Coordinates of N, CA and C in Angstrom, one line a residue:
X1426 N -18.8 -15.6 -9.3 CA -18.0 -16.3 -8.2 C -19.0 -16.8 -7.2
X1427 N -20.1 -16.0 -7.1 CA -21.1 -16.3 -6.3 C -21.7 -17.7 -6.4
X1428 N -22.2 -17.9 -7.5 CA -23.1 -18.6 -7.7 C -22.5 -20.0 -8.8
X1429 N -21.4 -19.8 -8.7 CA -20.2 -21.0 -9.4 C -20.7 -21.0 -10.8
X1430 N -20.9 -20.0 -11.7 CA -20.9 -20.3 -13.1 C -19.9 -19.6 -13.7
X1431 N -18.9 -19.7 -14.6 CA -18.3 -19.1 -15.0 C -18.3 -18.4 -16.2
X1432 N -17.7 -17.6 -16.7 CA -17.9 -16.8 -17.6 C -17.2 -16.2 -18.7
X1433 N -16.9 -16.5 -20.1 CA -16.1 -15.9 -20.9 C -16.4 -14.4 -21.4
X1434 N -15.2 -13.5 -21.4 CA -15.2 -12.2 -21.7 C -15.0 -12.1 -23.4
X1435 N -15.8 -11.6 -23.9 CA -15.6 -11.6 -25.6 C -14.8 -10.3 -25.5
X1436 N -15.8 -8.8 -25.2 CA -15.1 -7.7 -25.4 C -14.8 -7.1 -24.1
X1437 N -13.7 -6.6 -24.1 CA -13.2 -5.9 -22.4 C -11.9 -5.3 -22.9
X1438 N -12.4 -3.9 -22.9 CA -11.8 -2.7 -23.4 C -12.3 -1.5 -22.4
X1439 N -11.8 -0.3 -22.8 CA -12.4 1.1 -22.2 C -13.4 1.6 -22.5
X1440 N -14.1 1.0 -23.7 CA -15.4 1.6 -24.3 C -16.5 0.2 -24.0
X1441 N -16.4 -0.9 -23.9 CA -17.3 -1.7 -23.8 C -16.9 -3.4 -23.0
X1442 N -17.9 -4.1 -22.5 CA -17.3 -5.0 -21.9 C -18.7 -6.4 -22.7
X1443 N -18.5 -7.3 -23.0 CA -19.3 -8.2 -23.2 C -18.7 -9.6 -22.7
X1444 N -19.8 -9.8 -22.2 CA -19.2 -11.1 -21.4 C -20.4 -12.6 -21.5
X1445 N -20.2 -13.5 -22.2 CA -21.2 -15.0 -22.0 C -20.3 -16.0 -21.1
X1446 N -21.5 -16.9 -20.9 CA -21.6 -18.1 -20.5 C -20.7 -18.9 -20.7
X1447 N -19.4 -20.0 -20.1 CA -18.7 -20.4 -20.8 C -19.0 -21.7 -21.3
X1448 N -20.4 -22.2 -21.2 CA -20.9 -23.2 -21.4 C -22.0 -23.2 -23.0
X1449 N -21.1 -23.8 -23.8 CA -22.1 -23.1 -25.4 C -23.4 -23.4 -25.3
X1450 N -24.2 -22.3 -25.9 CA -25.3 -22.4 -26.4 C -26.2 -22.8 -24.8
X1451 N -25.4 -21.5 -23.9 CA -26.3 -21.1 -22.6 C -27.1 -20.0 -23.3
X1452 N -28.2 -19.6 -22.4 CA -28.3 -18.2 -22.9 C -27.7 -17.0 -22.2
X1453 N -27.1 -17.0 -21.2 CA -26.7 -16.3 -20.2 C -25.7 -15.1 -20.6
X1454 N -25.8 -13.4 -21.0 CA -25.1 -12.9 -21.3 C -25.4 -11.5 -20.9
X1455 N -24.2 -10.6 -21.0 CA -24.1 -9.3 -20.6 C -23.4 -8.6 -21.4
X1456 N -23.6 -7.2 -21.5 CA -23.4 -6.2 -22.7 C -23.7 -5.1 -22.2
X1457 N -22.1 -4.4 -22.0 CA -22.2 -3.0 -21.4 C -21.3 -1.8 -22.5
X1458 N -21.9 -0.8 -22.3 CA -20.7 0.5 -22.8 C -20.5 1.1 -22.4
X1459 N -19.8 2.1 -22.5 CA -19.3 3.4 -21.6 C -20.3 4.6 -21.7
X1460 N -20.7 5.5 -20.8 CA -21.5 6.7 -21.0 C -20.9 7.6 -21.3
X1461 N -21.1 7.9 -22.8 CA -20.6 9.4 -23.1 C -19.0 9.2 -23.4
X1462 N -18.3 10.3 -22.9 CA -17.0 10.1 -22.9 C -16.2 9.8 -21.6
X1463 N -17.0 9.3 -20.9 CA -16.6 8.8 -19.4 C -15.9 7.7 -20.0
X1464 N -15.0 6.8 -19.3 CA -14.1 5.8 -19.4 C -14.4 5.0 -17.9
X1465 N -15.2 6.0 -16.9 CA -15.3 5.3 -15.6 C -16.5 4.9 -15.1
X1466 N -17.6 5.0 -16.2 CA -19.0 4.7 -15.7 C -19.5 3.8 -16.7
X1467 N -20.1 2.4 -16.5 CA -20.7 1.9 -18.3 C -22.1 1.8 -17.5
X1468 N -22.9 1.5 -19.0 CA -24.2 1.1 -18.6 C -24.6 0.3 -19.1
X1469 N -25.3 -1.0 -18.6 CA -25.7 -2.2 -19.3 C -26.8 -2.3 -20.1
X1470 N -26.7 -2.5 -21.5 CA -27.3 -2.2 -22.3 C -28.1 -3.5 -22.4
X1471 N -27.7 -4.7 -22.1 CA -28.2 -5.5 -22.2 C -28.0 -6.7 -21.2
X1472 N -29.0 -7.7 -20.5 CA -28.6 -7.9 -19.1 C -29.2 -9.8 -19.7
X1473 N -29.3 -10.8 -20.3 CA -29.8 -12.3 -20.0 C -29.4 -13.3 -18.2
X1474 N -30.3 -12.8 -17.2 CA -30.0 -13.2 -16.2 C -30.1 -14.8 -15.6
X1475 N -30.4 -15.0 -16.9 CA -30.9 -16.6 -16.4 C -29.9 -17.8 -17.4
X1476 N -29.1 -18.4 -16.9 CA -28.4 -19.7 -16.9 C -29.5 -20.6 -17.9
X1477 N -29.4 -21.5 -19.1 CA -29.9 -22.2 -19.6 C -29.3 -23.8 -19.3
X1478 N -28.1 -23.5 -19.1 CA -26.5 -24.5 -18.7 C -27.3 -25.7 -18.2
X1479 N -27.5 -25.1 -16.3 CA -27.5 -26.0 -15.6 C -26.4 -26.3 -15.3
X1480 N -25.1 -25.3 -15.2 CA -23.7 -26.1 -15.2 C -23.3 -25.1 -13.7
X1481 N -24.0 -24.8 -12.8 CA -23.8 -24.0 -11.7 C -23.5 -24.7 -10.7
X1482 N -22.4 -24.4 -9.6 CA -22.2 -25.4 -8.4 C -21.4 -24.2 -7.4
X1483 N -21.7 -24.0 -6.2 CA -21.1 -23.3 -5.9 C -19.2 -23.6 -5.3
X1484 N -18.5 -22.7 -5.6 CA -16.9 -22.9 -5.2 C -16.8 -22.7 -3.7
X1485 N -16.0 -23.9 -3.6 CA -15.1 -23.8 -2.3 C -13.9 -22.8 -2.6
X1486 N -13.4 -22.5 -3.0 CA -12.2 -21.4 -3.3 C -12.4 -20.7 -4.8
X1487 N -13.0 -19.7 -4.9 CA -13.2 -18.9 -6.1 C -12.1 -19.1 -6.2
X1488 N -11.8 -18.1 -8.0 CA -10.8 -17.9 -8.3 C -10.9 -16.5 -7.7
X1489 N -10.1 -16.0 -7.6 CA -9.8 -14.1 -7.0 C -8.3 -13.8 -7.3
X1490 N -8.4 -12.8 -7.8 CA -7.5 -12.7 -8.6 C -6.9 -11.2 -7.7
X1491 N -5.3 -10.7 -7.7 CA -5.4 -9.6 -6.7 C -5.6 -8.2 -7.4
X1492 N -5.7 -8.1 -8.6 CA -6.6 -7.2 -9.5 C -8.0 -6.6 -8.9
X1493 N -8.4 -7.8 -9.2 CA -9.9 -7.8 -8.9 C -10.5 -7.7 -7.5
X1494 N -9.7 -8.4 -6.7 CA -9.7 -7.1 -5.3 C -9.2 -6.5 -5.1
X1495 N -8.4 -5.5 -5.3 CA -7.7 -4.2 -5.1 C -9.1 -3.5 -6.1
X1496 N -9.8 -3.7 -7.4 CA -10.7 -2.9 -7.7 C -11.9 -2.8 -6.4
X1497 N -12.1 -3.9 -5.9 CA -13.1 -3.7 -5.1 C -13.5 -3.2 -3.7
X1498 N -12.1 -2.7 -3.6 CA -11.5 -2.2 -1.7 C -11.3 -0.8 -2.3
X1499 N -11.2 -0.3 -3.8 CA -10.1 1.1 -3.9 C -10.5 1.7 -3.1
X1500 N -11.8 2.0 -3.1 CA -12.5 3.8 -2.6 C -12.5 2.9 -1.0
X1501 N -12.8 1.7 -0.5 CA -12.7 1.7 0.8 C -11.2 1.7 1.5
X1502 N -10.4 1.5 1.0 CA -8.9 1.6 1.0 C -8.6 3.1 1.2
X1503 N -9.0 4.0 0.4 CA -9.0 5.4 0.3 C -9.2 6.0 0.8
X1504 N -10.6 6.1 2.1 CA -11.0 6.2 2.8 C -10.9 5.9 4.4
X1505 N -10.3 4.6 4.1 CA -9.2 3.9 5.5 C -7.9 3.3 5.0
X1506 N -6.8 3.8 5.5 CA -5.6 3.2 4.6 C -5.4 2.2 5.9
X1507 N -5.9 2.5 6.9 CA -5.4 1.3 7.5 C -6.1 0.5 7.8
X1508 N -7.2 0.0 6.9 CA -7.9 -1.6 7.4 C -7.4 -2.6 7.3
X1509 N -7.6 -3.9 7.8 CA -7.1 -4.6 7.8 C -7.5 -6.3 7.3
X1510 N -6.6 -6.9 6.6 CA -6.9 -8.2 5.8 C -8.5 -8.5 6.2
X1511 N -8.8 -9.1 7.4 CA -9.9 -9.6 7.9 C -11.0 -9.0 7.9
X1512 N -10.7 -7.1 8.1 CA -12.0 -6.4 7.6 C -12.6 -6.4 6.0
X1513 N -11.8 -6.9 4.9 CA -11.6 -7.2 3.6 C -12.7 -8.0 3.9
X1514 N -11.7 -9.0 4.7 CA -12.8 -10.7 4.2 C -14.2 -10.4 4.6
X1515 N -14.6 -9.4 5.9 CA -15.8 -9.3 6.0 C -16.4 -8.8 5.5
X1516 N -16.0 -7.5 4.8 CA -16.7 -6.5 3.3 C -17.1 -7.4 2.3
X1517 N -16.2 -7.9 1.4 CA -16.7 -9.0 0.6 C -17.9 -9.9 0.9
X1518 N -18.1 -10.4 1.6 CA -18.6 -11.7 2.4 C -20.2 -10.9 2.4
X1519 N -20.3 -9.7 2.9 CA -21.3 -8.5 3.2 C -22.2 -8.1 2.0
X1520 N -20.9 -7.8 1.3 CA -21.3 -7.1 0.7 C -21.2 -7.7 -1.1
X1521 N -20.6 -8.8 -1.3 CA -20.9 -9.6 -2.6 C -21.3 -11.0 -2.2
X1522 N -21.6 -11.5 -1.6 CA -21.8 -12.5 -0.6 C -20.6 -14.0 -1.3
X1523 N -19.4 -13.6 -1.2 CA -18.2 -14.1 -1.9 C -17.3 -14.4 0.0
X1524 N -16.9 -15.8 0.4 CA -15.8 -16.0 0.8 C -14.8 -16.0 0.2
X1525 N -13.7 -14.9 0.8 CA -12.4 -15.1 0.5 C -11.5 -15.4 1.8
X1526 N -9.9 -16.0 0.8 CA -9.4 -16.4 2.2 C -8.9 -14.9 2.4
X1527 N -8.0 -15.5 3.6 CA -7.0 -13.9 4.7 C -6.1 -13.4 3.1
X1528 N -5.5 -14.2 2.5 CA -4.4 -14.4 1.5 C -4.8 -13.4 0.6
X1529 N -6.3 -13.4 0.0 CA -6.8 -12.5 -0.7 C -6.5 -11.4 -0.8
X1530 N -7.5 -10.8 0.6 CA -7.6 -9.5 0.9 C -6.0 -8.8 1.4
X1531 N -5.0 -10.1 1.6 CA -3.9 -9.1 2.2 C -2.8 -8.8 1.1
X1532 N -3.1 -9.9 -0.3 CA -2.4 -9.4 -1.3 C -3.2 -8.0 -1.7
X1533 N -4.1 -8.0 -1.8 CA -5.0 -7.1 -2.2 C -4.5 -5.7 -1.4
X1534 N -4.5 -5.6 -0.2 CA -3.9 -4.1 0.5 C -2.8 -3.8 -0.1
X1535 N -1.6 -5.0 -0.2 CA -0.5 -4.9 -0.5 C -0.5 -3.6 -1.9
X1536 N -1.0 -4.2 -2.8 CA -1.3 -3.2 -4.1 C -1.8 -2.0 -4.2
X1537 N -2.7 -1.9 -3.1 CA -3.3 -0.9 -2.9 C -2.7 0.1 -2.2
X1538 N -1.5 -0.4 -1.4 CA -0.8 0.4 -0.7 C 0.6 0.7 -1.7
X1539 N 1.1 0.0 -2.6 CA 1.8 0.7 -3.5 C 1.1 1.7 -4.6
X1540 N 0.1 1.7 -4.9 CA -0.5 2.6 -5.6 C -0.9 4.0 -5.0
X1541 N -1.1 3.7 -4.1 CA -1.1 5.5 -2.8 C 0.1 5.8 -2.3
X1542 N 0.6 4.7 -2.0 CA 1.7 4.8 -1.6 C 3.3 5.2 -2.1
X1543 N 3.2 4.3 -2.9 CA 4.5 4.3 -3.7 C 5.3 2.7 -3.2
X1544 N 6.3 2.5 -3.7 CA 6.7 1.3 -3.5 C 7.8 1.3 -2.2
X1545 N 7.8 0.6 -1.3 CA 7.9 0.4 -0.2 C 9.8 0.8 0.2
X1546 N 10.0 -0.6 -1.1 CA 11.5 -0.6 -1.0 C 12.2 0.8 -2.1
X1547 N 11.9 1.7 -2.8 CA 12.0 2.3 -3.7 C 12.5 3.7 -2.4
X1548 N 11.0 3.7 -1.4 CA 11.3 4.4 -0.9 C 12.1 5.0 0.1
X1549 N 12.7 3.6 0.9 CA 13.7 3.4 1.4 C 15.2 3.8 0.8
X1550 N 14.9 3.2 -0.4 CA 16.6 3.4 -1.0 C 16.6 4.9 -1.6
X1551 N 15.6 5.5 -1.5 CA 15.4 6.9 -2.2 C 16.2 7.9 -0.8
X1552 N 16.0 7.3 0.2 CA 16.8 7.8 1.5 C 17.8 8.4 1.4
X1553 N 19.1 7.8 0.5 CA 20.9 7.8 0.2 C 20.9 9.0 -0.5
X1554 N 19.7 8.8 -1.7 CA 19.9 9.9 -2.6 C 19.2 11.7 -2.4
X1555 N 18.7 11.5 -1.3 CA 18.0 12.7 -0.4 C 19.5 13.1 0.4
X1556 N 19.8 12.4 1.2 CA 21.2 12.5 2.3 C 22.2 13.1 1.0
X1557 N 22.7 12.9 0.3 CA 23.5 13.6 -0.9 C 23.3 14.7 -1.4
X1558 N 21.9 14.7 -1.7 CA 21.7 16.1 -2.1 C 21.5 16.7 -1.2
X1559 N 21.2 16.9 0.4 CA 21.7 17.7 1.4 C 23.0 17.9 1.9
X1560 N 23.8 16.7 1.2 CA 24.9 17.1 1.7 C 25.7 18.0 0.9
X1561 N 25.5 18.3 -0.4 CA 25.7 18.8 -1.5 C 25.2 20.2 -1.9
X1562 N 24.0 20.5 -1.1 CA 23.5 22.1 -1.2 C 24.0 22.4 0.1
X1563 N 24.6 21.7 1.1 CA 24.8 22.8 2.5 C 26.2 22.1 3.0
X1564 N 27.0 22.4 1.9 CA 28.6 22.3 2.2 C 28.6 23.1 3.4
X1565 N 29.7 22.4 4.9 CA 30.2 23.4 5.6 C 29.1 23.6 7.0
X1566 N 27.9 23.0 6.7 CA 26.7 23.3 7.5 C 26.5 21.9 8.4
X1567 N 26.1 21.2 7.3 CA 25.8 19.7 7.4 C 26.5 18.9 7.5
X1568 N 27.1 18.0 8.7 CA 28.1 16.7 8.5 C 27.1 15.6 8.9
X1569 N 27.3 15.0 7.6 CA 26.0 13.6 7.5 C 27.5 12.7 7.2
X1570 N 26.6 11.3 8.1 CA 27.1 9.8 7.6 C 26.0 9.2 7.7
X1571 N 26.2 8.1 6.6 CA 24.7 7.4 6.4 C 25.5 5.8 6.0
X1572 N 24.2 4.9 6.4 CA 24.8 3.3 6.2 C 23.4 2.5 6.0
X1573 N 23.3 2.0 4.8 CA 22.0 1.8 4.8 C 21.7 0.1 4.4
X1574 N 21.4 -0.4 4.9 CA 21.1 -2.3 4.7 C 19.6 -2.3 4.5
X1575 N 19.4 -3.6 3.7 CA 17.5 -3.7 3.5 C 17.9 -5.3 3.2
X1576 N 17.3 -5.8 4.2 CA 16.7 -7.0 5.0 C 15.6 -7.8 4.7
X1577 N 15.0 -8.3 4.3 CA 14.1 -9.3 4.1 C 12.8 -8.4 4.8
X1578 N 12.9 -8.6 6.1 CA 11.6 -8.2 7.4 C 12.2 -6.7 8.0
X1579 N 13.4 -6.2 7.8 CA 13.8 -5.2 8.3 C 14.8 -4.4 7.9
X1580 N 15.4 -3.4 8.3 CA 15.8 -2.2 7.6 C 16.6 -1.6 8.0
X1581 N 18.0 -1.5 8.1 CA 19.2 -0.4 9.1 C 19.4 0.6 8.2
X1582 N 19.3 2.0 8.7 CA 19.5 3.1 8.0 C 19.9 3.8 9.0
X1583 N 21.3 4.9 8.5 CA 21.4 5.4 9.9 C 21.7 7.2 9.1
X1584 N 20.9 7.8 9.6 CA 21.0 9.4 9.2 C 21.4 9.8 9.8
X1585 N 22.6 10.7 10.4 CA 23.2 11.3 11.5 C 23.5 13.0 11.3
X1586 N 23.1 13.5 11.4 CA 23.2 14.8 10.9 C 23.6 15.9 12.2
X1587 N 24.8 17.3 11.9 CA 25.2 17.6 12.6 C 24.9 19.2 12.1
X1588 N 23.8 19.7 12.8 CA 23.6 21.0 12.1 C 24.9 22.5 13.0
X1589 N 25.6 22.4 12.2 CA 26.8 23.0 13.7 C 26.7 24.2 14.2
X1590 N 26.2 25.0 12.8 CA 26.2 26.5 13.5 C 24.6 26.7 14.4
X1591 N 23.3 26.1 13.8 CA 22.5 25.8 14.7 C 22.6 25.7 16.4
X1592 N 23.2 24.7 16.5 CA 23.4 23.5 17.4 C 23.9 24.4 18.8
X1593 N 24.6 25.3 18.4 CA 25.5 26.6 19.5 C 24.3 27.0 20.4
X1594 N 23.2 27.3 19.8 CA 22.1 28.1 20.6 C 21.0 27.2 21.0
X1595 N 21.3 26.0 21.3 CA 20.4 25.4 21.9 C 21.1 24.6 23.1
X1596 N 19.8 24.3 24.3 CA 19.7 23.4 25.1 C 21.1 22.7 25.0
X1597 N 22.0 22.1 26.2 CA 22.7 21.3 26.2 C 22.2 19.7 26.4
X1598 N 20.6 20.1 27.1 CA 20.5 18.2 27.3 C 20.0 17.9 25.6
X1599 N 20.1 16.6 25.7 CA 19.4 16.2 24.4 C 18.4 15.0 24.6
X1600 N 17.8 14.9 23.9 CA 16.8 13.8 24.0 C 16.6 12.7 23.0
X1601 N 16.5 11.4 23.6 CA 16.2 10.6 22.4 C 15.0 9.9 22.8
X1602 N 14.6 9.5 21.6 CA 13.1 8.6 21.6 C 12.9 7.8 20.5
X1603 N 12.1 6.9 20.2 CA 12.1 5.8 19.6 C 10.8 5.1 20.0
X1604 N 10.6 5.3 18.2 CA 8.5 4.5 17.6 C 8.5 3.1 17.0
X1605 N 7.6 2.6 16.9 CA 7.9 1.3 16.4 C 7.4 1.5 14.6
X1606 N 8.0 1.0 13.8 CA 7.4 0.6 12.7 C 6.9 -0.9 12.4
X1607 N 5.9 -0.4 11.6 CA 4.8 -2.0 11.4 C 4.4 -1.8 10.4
X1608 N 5.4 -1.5 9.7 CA 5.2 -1.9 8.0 C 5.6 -3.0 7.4
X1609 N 6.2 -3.0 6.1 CA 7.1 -4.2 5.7 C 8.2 -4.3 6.4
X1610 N 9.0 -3.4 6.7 CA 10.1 -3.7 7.3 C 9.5 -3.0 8.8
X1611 N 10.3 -4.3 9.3 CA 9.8 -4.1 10.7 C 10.8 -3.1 11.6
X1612 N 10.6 -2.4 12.7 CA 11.9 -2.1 13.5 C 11.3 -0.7 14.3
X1613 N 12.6 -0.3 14.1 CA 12.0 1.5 15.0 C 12.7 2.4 14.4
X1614 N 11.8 3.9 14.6 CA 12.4 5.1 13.9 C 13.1 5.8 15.1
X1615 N 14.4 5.8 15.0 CA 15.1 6.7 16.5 C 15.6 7.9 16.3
X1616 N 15.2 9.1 17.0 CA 15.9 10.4 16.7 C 15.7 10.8 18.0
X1617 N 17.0 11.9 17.5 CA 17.8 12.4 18.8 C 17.8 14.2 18.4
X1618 N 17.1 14.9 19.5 CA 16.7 16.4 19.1 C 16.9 16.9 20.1
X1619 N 17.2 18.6 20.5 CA 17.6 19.2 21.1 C 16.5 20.1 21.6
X1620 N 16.5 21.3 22.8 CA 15.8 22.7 22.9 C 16.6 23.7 22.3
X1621 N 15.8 24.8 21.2 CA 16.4 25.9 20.7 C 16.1 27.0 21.8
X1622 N 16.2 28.3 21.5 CA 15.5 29.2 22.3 C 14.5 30.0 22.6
X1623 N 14.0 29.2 21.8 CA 12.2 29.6 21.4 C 11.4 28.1 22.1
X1624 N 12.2 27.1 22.5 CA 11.7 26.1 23.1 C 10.9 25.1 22.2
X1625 N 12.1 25.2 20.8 CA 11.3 24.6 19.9 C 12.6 23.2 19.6
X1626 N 11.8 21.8 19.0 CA 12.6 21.2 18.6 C 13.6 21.2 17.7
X1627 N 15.0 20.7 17.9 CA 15.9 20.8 17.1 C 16.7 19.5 17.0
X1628 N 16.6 19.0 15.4 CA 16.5 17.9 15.1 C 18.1 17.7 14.9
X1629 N 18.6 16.5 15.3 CA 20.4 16.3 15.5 C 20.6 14.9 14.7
X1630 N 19.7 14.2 14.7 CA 20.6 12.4 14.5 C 18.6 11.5 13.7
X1631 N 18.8 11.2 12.9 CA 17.8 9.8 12.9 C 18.8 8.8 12.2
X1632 N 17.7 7.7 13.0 CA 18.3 6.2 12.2 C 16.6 5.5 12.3
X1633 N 16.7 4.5 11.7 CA 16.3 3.5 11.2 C 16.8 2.2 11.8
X1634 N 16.4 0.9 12.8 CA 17.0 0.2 13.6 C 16.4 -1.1 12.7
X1635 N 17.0 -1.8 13.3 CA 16.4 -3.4 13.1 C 16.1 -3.9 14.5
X1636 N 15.1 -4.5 14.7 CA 14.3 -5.2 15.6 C 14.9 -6.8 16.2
X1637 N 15.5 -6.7 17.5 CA 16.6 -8.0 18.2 C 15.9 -8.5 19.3
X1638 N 14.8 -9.4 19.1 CA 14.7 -9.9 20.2 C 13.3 -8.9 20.8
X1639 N 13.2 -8.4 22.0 CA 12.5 -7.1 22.3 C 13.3 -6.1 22.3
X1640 N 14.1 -6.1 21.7 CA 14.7 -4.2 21.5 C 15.3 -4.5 19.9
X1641 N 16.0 -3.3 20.4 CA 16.4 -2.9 18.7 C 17.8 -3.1 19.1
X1642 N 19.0 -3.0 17.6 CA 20.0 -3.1 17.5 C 20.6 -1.9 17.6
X1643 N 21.7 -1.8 18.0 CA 22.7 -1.1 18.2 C 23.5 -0.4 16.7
X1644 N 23.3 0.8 16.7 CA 24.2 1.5 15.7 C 25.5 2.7 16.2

């Protein structure tokens, strides 16, 4: 991508990769295999570094594929889950001397963040079926109502939980507060917690809001 020549892949498997010139009868070729029984380390057995083509020009817009950056960020991704698109473009740029655009590197987190992560919306709707099974092992303990919407940019989920026999031996004031989220779905996490008598928090109510304006919406 560097240097605008492109290249056809013959073999590209887990045991070996061979790749030439796409320009016939270059001499330009590469030929690697795996070490041992490793599947994650090859070694190049054979390296032809020089272009016979003449068919080189460098790209205004590589191709970049979001594969092929998400391989290239893993371990830096892994190590910071929260960098961000533009520190991408400057790693690359650094360190393969490849411009990419913002678009690249921010598909590129995206994947990378479902792979550590888990999938975004998956996890959200996995919410209803958590609230059921609590409501379901602590008949009698727990009165939950839940309401849950998923929005384009944002998220209403509302957890309300009423621990009763708990609830007797704590604090009468209560407290509420509210974080922002800057994930995919945008909004705020609101919960509402009590004092026990150990002066410890006692958890009463969460919701999940959608974002109106500069505040959040009403549940």
């Amino acid at each position: 991508m560097r240097t605008g020549y492109t290249v056809n892949n013959l073999k590209n498997d887990r045991k070996r990769f061979t790749a030439i010139c796409s320009v016939k009868g270059c001499s330009w070729r590469l030929h690697a295999t795996v070490i041992g029984s490793s599947i994650d380390v090859f070694k190049i057995k054979e390296y032809v570094g020089r272009h016979t083509c003449g068919g080189g020009y460098m790209l205004k817009n590589p191709k970049v594929s979001r594969k092929l950056m998400n391989n290239l960020i893993h371990e830096r991704f892994r190590h910071n889950p929260f960098i961000k698109p533009t520190e991408i473009v400057d790693y690359v740029k650094v360190g393969g001397g490849i411009d990419i655009k913002y678009h690249h590197a921010y598909h590129a987190l995206e994947l990378s963040h479902q792979q550590f992560f888990g999938n975004v919306v998956k996890s959200y709707t996995d919410l209803s079926w958590w609230v059921n099974a609590v409501r379901e092992t602590n008949p009698g303990h727990i009165l939950i109502s839940t309401s849950i919407m998923l929005q384009r940019d944002s998220i209403d989920f509302l957890f309300a939980l009423e621990l009763v026999e708990g609830y007797k031996f704590c604090c009468l004031m209560i407290f509420c507060d509210c974080t922002f989220l800057t994930g995919t779905f945008r909004g705020g996490l609101m919960v509402t917690t009590c004092l026990n008598d150990n002066q410890g928090f006692y958890p009463l109510a969460y919701a999940l809001v959608s974002p109106i304006g500069n505040g959040f919406s009403r549940i």
